[in-house]
Tab-separated table of C-alpha atoms in Angstrom:
chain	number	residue	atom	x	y	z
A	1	UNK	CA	84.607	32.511	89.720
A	2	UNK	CA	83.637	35.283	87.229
A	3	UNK	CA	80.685	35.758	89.859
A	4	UNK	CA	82.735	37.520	92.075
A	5	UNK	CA	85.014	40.242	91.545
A	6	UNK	CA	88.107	39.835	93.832
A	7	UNK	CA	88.495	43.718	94.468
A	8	UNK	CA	85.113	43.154	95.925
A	9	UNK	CA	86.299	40.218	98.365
A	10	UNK	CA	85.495	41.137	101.930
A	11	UNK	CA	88.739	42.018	104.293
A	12	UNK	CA	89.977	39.535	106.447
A	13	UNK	CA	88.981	40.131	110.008
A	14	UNK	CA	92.159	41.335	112.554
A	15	UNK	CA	92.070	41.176	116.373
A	16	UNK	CA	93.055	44.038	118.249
A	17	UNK	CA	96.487	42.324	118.946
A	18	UNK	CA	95.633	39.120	120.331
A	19	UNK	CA	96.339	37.693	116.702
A	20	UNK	CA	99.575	39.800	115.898
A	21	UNK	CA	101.411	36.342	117.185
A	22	UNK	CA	99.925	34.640	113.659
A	23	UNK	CA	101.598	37.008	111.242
A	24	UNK	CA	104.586	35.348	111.050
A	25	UNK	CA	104.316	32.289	108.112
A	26	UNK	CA	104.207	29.095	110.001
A	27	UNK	CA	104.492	26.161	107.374
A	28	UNK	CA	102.890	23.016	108.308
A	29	UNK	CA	104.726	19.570	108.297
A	30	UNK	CA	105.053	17.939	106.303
A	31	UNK	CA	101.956	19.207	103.853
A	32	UNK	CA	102.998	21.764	102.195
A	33	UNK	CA	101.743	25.794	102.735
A	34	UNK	CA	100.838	27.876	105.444
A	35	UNK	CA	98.004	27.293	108.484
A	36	UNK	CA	98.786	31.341	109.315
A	37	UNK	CA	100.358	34.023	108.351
A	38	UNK	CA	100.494	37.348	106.774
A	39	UNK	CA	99.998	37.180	103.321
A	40	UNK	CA	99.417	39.670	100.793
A	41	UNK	CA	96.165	41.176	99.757
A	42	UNK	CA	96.975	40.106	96.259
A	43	UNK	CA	96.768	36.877	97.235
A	44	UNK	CA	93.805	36.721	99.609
A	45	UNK	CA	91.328	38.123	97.390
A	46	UNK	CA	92.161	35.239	94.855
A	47	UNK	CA	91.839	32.585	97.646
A	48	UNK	CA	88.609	34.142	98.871
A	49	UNK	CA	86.666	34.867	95.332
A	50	UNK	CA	87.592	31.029	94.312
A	51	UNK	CA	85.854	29.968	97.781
A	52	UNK	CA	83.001	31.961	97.367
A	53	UNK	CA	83.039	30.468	94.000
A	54	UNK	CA	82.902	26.954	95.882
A	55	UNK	CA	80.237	27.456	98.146
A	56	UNK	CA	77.883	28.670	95.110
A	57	UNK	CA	78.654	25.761	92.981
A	58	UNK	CA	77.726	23.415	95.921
A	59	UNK	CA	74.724	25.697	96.651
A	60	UNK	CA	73.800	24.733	92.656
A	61	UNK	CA	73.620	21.264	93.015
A	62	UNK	CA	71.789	21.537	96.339
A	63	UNK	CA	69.135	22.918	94.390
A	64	UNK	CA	69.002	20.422	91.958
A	65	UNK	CA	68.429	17.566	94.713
A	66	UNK	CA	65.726	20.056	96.222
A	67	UNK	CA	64.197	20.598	92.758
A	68	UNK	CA	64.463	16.825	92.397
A	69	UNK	CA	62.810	16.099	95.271
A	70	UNK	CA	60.070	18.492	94.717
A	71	UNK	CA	59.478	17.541	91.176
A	72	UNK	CA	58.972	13.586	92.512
A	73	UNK	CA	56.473	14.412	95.134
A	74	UNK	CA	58.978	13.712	97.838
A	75	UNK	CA	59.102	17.048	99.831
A	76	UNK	CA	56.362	15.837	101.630
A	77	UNK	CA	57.913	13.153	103.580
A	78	UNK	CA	61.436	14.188	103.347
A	79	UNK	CA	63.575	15.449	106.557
A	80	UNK	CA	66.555	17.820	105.176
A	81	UNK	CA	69.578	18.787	107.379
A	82	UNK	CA	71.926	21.471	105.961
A	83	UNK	CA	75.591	22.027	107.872
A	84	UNK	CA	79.106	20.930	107.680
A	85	UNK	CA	81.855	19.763	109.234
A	86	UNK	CA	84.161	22.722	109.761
A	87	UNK	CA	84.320	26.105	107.653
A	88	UNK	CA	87.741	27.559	106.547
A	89	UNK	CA	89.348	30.332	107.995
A	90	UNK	CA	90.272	32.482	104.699
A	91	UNK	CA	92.733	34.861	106.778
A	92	UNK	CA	91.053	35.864	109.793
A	93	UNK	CA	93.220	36.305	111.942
A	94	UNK	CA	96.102	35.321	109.857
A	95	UNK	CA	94.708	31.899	110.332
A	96	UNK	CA	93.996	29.501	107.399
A	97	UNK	CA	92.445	26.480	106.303
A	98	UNK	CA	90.210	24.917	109.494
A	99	UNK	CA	90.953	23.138	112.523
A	100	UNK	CA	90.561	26.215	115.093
A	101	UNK	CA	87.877	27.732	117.732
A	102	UNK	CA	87.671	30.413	116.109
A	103	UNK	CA	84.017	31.539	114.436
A	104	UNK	CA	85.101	31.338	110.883
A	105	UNK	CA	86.659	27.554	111.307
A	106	UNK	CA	84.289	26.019	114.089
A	107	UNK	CA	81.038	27.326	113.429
A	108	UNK	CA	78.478	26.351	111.154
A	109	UNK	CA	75.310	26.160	109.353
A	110	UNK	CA	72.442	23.427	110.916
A	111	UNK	CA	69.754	24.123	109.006
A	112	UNK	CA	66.677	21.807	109.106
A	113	UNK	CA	63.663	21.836	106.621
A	114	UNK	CA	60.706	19.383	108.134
A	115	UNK	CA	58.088	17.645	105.469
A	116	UNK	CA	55.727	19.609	104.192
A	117	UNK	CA	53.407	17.147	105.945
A	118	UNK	CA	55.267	17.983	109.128
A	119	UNK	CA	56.433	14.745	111.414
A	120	UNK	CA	53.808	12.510	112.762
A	121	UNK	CA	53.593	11.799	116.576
A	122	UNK	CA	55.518	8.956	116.529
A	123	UNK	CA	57.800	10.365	114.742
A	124	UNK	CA	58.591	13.567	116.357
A	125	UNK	CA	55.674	15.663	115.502
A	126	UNK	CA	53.833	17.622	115.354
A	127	UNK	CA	56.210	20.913	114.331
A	128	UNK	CA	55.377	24.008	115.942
A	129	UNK	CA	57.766	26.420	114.435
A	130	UNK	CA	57.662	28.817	111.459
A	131	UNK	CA	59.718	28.248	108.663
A	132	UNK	CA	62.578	30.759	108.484
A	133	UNK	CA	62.749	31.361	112.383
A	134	UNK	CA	66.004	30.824	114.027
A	135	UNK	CA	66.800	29.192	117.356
A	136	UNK	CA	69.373	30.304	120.090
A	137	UNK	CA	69.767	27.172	120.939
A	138	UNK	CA	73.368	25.882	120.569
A	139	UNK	CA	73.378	22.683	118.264
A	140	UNK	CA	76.352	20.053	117.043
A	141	UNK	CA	77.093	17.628	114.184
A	142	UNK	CA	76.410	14.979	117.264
A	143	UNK	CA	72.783	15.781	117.216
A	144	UNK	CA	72.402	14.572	113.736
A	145	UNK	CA	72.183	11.045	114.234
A	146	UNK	CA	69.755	11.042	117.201
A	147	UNK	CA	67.570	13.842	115.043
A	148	UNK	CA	67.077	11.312	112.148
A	149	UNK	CA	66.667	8.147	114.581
A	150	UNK	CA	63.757	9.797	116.144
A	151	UNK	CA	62.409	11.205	112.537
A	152	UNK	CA	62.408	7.693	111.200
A	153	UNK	CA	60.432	6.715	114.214
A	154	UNK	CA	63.450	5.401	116.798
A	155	UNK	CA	63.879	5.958	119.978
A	156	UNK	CA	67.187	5.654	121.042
A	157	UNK	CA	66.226	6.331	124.701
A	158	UNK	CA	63.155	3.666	124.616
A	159	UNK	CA	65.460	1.630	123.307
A	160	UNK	CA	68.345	1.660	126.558
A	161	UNK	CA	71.079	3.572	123.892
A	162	UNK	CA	72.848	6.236	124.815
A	163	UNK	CA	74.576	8.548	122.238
A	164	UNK	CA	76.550	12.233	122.891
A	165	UNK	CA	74.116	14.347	120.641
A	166	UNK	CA	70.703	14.847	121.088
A	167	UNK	CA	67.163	14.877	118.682
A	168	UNK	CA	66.512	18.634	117.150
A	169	UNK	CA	62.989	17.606	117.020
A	170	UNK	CA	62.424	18.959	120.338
A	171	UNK	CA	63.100	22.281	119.171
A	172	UNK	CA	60.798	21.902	116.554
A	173	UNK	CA	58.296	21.276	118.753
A	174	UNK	CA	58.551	23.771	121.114
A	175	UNK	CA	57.500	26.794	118.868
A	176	UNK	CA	59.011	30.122	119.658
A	177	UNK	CA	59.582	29.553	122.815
A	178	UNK	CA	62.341	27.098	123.713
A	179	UNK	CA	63.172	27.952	127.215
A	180	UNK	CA	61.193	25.206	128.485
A	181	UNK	CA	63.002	22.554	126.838
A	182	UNK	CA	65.648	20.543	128.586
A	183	UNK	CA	68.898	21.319	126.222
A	184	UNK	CA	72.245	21.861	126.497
A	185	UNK	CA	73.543	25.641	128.067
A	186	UNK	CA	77.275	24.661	126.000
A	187	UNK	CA	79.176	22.498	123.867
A	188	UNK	CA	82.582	21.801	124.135
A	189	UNK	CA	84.810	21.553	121.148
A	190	UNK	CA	88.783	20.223	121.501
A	191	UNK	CA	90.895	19.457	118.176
A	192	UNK	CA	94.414	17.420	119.258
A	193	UNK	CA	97.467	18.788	117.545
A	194	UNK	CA	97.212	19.924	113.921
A	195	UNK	CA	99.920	21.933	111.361
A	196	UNK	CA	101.984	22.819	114.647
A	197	UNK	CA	102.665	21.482	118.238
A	198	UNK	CA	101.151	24.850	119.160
A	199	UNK	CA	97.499	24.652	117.615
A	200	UNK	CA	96.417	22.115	120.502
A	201	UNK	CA	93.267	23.338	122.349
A	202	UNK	CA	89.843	22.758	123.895
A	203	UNK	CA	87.216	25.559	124.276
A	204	UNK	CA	83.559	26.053	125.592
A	205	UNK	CA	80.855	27.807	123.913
A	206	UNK	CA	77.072	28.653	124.330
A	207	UNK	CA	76.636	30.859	121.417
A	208	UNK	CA	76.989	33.722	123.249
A	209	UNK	CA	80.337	33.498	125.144
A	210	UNK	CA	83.410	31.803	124.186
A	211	UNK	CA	86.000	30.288	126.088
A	212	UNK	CA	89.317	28.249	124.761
A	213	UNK	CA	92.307	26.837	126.515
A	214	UNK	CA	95.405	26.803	124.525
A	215	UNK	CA	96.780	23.491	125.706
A	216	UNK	CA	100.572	23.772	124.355
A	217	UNK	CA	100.990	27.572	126.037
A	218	UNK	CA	98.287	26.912	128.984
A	219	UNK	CA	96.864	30.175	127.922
A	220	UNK	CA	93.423	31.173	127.738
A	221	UNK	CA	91.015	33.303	125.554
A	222	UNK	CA	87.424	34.415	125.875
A	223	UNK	CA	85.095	35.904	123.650
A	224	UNK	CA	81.901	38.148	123.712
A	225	UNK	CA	80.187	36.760	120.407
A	226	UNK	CA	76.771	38.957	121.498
A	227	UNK	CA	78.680	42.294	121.466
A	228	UNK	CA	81.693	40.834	118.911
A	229	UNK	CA	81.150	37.854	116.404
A	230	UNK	CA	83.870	38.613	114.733
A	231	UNK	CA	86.633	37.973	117.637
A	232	UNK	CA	88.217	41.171	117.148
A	233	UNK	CA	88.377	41.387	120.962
A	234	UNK	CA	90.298	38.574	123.520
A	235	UNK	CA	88.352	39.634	126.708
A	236	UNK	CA	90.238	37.037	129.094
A	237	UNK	CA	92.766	39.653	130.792
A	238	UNK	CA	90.282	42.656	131.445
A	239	UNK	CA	88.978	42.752	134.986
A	240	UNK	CA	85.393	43.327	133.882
A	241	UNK	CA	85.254	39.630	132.765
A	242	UNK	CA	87.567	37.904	135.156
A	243	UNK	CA	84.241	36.252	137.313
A	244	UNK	CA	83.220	35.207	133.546
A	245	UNK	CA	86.696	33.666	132.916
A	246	UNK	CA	86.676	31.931	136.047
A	247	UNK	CA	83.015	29.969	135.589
A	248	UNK	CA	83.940	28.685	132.041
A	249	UNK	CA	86.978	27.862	133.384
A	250	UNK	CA	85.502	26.079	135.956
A	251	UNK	CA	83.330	24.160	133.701
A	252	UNK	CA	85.883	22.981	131.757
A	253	UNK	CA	87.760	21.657	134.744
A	254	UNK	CA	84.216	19.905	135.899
A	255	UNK	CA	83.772	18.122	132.121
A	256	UNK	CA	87.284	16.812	132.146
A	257	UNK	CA	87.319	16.014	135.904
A	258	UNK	CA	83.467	14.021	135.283
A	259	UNK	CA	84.935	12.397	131.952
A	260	UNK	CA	87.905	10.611	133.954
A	261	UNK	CA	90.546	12.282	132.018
A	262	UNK	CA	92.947	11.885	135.031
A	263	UNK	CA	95.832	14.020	135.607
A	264	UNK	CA	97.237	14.790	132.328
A	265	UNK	CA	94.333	17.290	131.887
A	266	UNK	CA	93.159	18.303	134.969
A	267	UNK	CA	95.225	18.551	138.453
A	268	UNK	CA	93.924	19.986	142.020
A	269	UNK	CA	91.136	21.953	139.822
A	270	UNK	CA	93.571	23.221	137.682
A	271	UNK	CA	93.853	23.027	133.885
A	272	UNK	CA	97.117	21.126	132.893
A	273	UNK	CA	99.799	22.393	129.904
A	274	UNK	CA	99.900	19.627	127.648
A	275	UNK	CA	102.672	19.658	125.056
A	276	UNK	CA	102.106	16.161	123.695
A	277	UNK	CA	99.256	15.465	121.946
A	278	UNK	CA	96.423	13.455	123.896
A	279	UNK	CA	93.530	11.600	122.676
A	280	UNK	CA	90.267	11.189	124.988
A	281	UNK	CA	87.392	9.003	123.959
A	282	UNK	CA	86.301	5.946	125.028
A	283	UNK	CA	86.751	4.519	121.223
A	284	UNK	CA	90.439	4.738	121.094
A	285	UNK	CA	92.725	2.336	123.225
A	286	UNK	CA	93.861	3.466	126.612
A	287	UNK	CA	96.709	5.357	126.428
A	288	UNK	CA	97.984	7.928	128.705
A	289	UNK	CA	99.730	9.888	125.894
A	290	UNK	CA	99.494	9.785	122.476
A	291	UNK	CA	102.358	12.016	120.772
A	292	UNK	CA	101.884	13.828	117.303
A	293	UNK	CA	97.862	12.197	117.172
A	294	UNK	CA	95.569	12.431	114.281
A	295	UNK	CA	92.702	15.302	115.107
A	296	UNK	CA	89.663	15.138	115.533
A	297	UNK	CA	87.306	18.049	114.264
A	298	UNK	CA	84.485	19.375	116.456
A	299	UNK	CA	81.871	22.545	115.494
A	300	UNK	CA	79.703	24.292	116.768
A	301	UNK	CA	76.172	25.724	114.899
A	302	UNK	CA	73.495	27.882	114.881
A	303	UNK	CA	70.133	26.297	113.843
A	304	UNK	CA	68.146	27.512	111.294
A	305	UNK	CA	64.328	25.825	110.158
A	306	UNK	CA	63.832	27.739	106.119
């Protein structure tokens, strides 16, 4: 922690009063602290300098594999994906620990390093990128699986399988421009009930635009993350944005209406309020309701190719 002085901490990000609601200390049941709040600076710049503390200690022993690997010969042949499964919020928006749509909880790093022999034809090749270049391209922890299937020479389409995510590789291929490949425009993200009946949502995203439905309150938000990564700025009431509201909206409606989800999420084209929580997946037993249900974590990323 001596790395980082905690006078030096970067401020926690506010909203211009969308997130005033979050000041108030909500305690989570039955694990103990808060999930938001206002705390005091004091206390922040503690909680912040010991996770920036964190992520460099993991960051050291991520070089020593890398060194590892370089030192045995293995770079070579070796496919490396970087990211994680959710970030923490640190008091953004009085909001802490993860589980939320917001940028500081849901999204995160994908980074991919190929072989330094790049990927043979039948396994993906060959790469067409530079290394350090960044794609727009909106990637999820679902595309991991399908990325290394077809890197170790699988493919899971030949083969009759079909999985949610889908193989980075492409991008790879493509080079610099990636317009022409067939890839998602959004991912959805949803997280059932967790620390309060009220944190209970599903949301949209391409990178570019956000949109979330707050399930418990029926409320919606949308975000400009071009013009405002930070989410200072809930966009959904102003008029400028209401045909933008309306088409994520929409697409929301469309995913739950093509998924089956019946009428507990979606009525006459209509987003439903659902107090209770509700699990949807085809791995789970069919149930119409399930109260109180464990979550489920979803993120959204940003590729990067070092």
């Amino acid at each position: 922690m001596d790395l980082y002085n905690p006078e030096k901490m970067p401020r926690a990000w506010r909203g211009d009063s969308w997130d005033d609601r979050f000041a108030i200390k909500f305690n989570s049941t039955p694990d103990p602290g808060i999930w938001a709040g206002n705390i005091t600076w004091d206390e922040l710049k503690i909680s912040r300098q010991a996770y920036y503390a964190s992520v460099t200690y993991v960051d050291e022993w991520i070089g020593m594999v890398y060194d590892m690997l370089e030192m045995r010969g293995l770079l070579k042949n070796t496919l490396i994906i970087f990211t994680a499964d959710h970030g923490d919020m640190l008091g953004d928006h009085y909001h802490y620990r993860k589980g939320y749509p917001y940028e500081g909880s849901a999204h995160v790093p994908f980074i991919v390093r190929w072989p330094d022999n790049g990927l043979p034809p039948e396994q993906g090749g060959p790469v067409a990128v530079d290394r350090g270049m960044t794609s727009e391209k909106v990637v999820e922890l679902r595309d991991i699986f399908p990325t290394f299937a077809e890197a170790s020479g699988h493919s899971l389409s030949a083969a009759g399988k079909e999985v949610d995510g889908a193989s980075v590789l492409a991008l790879l291929r493509a080079g610099g421009d990636t317009r022409e490949v067939a890839w998602r425009e959004w991912i959805d993200m949803e997280h059932d009930i967790c620390y309060n009946v009220t944190n209970h949502w599903n949301s949209l995203t391409d990178g570019k635009m956000k949109y979330i439905f707050n399930a418990y309150s029926a409320t919606e938000q949308l975000f400009d993350l071009t013009a405002d990564p930070q989410e200072y700025h809930d966009i959904s009431l102003s008029p400028d944005y209401a045909h933008e509201l309306a088409a994520w909206r929409n697409r929301l409606v469309d995913q739950f209406t093509a998924e089956g989800r019946g009428v507990l999420w979606v009525q006459d084209g209509k987003l439903m309020q659902r107090v209770k929580g509700q699990l949807y997946s085809p791995n789970y037993p069919k149930h119409d309701v399930i109260a109180n249900a464990s979550m489920t974590d979803s993120a959204d990323a940003s590729i990067a190719f070092p």
